mmCIF file with all atom_site columns, C-alpha atoms in Angstrom:
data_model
loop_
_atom_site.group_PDB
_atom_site.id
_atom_site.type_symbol
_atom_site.label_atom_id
_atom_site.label_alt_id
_atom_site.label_comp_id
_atom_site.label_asym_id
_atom_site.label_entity_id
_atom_site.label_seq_id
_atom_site.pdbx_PDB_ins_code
_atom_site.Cartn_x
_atom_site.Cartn_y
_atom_site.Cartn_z
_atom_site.occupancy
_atom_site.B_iso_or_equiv
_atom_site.pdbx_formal_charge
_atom_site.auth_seq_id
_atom_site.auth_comp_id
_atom_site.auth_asym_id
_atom_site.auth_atom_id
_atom_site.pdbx_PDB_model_num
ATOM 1   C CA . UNK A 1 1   ? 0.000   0.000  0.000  1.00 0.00 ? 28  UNK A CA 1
ATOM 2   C CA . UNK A 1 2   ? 1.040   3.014  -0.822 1.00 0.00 ? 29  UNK A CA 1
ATOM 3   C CA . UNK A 1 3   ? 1.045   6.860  0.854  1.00 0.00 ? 30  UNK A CA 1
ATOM 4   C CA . UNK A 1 4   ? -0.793  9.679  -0.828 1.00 0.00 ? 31  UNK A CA 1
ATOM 5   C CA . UNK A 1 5   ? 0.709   12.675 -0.498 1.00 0.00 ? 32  UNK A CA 1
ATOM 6   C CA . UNK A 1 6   ? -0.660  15.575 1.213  1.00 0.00 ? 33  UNK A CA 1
ATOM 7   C CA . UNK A 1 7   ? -3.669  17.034 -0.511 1.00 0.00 ? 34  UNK A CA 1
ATOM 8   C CA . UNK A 1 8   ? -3.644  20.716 -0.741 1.00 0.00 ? 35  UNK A CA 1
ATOM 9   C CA . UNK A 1 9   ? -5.247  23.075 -2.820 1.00 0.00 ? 36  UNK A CA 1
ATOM 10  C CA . UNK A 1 10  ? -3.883  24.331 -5.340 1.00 0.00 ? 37  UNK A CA 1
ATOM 11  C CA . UNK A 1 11  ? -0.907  27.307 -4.368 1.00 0.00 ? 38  UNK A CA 1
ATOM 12  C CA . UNK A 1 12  ? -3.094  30.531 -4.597 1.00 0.00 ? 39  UNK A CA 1
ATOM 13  C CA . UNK A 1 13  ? -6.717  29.563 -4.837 1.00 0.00 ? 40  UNK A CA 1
ATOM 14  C CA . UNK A 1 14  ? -7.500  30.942 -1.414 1.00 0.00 ? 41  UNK A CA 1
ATOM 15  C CA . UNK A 1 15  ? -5.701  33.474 -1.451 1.00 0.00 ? 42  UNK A CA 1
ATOM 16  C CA . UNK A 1 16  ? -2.092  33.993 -0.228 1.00 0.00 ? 43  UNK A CA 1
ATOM 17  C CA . UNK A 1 17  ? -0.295  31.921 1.633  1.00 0.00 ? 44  UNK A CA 1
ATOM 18  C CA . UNK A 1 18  ? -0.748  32.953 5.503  1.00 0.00 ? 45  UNK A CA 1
ATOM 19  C CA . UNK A 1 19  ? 3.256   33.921 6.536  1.00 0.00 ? 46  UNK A CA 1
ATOM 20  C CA . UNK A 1 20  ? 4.320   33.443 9.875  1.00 0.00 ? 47  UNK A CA 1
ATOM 21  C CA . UNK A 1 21  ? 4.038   37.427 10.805 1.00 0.00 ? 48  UNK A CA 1
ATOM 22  C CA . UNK A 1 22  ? -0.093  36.662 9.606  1.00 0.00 ? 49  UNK A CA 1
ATOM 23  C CA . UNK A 1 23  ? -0.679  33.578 11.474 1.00 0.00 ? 50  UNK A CA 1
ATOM 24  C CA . UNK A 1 24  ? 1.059   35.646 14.884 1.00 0.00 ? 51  UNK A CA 1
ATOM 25  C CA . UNK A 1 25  ? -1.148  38.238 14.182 1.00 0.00 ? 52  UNK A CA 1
ATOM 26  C CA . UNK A 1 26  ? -3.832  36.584 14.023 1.00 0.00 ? 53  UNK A CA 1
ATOM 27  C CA . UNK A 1 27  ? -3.079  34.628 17.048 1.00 0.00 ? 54  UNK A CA 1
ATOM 28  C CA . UNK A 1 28  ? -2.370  37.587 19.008 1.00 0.00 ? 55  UNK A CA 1
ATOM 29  C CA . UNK A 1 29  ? -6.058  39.018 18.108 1.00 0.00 ? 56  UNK A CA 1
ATOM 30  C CA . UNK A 1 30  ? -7.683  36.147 19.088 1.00 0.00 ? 57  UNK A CA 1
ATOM 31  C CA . UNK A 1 31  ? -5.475  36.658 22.424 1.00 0.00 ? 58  UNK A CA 1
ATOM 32  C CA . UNK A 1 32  ? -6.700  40.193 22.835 1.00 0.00 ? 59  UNK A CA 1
ATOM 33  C CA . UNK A 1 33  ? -10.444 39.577 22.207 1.00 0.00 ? 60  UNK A CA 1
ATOM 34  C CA . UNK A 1 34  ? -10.161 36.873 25.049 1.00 0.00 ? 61  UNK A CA 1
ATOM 35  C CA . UNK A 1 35  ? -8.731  38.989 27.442 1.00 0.00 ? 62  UNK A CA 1
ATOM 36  C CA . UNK A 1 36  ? -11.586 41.747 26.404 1.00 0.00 ? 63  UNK A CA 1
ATOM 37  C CA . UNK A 1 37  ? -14.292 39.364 26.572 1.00 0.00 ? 64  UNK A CA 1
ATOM 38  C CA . UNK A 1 38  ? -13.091 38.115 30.367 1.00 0.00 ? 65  UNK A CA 1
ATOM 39  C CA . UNK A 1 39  ? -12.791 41.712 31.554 1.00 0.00 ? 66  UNK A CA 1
ATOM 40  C CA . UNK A 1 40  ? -16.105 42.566 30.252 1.00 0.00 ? 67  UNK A CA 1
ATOM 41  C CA . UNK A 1 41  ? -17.862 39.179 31.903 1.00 0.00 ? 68  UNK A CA 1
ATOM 42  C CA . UNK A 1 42  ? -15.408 40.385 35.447 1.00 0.00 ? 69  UNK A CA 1
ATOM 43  C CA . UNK A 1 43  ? -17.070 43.353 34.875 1.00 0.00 ? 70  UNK A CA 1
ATOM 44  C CA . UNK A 1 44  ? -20.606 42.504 34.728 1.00 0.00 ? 71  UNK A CA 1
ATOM 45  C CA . UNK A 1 45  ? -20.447 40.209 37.327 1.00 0.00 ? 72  UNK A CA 1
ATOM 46  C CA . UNK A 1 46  ? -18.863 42.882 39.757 1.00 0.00 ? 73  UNK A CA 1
ATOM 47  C CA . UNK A 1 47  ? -21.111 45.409 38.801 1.00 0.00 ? 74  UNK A CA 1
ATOM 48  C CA . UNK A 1 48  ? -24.632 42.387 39.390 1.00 0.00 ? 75  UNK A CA 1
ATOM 49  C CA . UNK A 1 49  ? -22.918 41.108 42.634 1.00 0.00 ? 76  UNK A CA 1
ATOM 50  C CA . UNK A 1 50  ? -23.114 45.063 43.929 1.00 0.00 ? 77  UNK A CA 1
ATOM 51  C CA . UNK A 1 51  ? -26.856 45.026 43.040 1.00 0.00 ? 78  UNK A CA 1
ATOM 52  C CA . UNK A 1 52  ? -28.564 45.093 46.798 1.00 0.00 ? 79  UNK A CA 1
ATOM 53  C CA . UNK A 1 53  ? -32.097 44.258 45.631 1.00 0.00 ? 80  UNK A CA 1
ATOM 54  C CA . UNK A 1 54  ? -32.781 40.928 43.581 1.00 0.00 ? 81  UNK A CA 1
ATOM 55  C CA . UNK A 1 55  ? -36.048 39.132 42.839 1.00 0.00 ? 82  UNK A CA 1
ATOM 56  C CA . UNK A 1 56  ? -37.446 36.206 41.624 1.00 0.00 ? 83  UNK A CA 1
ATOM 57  C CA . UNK A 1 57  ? -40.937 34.756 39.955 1.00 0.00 ? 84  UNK A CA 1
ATOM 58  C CA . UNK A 1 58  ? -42.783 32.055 42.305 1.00 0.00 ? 85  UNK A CA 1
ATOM 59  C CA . UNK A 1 59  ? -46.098 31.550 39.946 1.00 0.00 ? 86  UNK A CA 1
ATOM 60  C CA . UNK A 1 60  ? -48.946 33.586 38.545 1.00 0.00 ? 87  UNK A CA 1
ATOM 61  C CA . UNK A 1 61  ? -52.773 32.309 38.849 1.00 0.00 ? 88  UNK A CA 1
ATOM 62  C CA . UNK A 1 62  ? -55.609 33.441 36.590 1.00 0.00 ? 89  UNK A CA 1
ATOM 63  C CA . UNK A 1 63  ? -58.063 34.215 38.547 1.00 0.00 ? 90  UNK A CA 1
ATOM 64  C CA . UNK A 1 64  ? -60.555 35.263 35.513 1.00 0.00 ? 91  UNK A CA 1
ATOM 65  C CA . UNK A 1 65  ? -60.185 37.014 31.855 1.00 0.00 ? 92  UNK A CA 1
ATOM 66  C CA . UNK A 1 66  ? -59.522 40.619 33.455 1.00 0.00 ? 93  UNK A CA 1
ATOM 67  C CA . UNK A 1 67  ? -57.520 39.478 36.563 1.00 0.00 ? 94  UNK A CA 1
ATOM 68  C CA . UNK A 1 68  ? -54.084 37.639 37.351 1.00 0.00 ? 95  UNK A CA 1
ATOM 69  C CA . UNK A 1 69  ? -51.987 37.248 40.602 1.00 0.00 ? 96  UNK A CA 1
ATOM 70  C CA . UNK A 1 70  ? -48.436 37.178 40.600 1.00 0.00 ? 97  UNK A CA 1
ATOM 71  C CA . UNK A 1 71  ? -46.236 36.102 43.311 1.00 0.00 ? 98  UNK A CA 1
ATOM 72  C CA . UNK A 1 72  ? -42.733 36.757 43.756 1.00 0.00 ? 99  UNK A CA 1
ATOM 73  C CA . UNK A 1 73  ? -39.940 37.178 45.937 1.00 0.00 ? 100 UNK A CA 1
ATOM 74  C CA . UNK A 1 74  ? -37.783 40.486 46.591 1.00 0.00 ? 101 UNK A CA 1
ATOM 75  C CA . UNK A 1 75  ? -34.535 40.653 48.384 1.00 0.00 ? 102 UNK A CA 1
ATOM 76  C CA . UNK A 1 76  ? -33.172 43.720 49.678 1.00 0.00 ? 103 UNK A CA 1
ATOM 77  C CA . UNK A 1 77  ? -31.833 45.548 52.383 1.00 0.00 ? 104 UNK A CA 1
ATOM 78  C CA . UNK A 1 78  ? -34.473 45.109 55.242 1.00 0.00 ? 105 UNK A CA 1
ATOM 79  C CA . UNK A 1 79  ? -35.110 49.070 55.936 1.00 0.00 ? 106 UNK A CA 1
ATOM 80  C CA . UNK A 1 80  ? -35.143 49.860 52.491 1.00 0.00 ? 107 UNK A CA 1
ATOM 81  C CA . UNK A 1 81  ? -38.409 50.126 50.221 1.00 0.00 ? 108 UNK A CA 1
ATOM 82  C CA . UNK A 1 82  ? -38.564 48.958 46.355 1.00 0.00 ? 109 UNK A CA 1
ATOM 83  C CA . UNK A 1 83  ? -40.689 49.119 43.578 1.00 0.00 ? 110 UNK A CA 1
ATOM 84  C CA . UNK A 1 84  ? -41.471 46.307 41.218 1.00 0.00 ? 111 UNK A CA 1
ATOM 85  C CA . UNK A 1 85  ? -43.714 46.387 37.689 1.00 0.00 ? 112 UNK A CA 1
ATOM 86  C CA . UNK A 1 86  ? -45.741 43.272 37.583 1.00 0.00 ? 113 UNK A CA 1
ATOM 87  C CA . UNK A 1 87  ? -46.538 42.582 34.402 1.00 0.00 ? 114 UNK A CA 1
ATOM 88  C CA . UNK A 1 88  ? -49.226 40.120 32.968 1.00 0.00 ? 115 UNK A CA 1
ATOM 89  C CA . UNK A 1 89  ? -48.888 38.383 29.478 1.00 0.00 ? 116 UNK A CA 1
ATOM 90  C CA . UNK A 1 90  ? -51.002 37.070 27.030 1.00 0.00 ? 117 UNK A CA 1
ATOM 91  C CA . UNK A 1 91  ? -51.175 33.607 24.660 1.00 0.00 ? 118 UNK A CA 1
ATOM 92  C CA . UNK A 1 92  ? -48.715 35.924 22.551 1.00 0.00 ? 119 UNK A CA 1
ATOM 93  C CA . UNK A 1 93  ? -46.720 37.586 24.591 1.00 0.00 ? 120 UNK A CA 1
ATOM 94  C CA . UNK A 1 94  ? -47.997 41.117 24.373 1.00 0.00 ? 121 UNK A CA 1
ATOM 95  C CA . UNK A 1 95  ? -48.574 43.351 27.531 1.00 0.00 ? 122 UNK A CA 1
ATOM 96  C CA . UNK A 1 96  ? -52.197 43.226 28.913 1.00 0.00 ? 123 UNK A CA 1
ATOM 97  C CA . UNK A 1 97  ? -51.587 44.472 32.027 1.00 0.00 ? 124 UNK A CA 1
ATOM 98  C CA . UNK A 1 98  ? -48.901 46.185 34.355 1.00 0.00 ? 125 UNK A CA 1
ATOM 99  C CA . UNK A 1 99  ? -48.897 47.148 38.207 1.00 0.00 ? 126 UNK A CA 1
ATOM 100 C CA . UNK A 1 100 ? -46.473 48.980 40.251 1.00 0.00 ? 127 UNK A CA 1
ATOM 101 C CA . UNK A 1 101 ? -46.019 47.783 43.449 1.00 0.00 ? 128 UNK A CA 1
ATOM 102 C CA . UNK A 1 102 ? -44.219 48.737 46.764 1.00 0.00 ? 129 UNK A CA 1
ATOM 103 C CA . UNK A 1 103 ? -42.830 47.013 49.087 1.00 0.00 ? 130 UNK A CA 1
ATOM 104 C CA . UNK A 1 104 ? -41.179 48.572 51.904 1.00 0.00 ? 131 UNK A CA 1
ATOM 105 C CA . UNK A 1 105 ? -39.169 48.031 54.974 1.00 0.00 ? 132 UNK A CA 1
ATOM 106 C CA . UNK A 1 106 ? -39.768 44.507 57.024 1.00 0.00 ? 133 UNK A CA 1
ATOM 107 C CA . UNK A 1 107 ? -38.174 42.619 59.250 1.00 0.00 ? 134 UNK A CA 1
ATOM 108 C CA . UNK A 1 108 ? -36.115 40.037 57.016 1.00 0.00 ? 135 UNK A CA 1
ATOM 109 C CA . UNK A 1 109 ? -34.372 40.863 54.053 1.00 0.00 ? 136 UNK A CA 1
ATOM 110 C CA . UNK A 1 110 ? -36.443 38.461 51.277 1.00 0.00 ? 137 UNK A CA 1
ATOM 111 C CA . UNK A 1 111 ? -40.413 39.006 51.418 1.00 0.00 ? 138 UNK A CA 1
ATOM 112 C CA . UNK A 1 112 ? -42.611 36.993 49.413 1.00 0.00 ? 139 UNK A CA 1
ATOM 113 C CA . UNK A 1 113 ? -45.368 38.785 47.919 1.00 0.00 ? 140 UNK A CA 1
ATOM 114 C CA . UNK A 1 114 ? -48.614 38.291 45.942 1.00 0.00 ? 141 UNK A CA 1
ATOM 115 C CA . UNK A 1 115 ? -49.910 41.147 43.524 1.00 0.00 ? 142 UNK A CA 1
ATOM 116 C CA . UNK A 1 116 ? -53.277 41.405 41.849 1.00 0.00 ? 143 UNK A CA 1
ATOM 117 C CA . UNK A 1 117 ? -52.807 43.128 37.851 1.00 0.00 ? 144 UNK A CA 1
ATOM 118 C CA . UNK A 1 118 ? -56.152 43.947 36.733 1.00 0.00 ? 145 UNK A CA 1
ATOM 119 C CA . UNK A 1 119 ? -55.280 43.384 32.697 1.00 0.00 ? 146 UNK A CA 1
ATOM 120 C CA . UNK A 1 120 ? -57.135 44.192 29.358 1.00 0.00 ? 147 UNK A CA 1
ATOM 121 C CA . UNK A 1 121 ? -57.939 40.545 28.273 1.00 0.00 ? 148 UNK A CA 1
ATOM 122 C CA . UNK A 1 122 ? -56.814 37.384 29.166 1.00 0.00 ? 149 UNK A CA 1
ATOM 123 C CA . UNK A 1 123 ? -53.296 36.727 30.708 1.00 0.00 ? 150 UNK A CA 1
ATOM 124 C CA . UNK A 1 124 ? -51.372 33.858 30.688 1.00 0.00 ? 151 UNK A CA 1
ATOM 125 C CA . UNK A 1 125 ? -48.491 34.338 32.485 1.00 0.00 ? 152 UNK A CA 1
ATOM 126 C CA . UNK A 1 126 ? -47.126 36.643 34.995 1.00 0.00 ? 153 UNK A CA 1
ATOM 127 C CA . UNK A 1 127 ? -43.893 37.964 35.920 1.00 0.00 ? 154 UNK A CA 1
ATOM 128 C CA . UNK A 1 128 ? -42.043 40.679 37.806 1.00 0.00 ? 155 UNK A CA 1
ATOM 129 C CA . UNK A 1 129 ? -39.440 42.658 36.722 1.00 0.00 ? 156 UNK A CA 1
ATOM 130 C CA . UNK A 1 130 ? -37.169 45.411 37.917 1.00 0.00 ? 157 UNK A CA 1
ATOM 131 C CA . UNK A 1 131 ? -37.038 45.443 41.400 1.00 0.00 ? 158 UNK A CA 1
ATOM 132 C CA . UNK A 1 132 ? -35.506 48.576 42.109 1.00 0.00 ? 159 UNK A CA 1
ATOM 133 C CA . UNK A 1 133 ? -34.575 50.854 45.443 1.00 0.00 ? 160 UNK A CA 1
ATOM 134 C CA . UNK A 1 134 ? -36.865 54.362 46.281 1.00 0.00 ? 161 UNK A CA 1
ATOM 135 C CA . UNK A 1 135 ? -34.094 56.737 46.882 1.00 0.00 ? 162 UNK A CA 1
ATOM 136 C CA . UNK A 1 136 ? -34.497 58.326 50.301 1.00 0.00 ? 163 UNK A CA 1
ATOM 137 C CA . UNK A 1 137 ? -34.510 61.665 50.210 1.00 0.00 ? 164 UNK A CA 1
ATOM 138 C CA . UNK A 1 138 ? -31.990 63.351 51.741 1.00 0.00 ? 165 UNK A CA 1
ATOM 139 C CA . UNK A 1 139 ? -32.367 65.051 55.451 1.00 0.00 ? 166 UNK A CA 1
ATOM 140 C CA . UNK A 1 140 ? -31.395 68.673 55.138 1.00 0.00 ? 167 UNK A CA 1
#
């Protein structure tokens, strides 16, 4: 049996031939767009981690066409006071129905609440999102 040589294309029907500066440049992108993409990922990880409030959807129930409840937890700093936008779905997505709600200081950091939306036809699902801090005003 006998070895085939090594099957190339023909010499220029790609293109030039990569040189060695080409294929370290190349390399050396790659190596820069790593580092970038870490730093950016460090980055938004540093900048989530500092986040003090955070929530999470428990479950929704339809209670009829117009009506939906939402439950779902906030964290955040126990003296503090947030406001979340509940916000009811329907079959396709589309917003039917939106509620602001409050939730203020307690006594442990994560509260689970329920929300009624009133919404414009029927919802399907339910979800919260932001959570974010009231700013305090200011004492004089």
């Amino acid at each position: 049996m006998t070895e085939s040589p090594a099957t190339r294309p023909p010499a220029g029907r790609y293109g030039p031939e990569p040189t060695e500066r080409s294929v370290r440049r190349g390399r050396a992108g790659l190596v820069a767009a790593g580092v970038v993409g870490v730093a950016l990922v460090v980055w938004i990880g540093l900048n989530l981690a500092g986040q003090p409030v955070s929530w999470k959807d428990v479950g929704f129930h339809v209670e009829d066409s117009r009506t939906i409840e939402v439950t779902f937890e906030v964290t955040k700093p126990k003296e503090s006071t947030v406001t979340c936008t509940v916000t009811a779905l329907s079959e396709s997505y589309a917003q039917v129905g939106v509620r602001i709600v409050e939730v203020g200081p307690a006594d442990s950091a994560t509260r689970r609440v329920t929300a009624t939306v009133q919404t414009t036809e029927l919802a399907v699902s339910g979800t919260v999102e932001p959570c974010e801090l009231v700013e305090e005003p200011s004492a004089p």
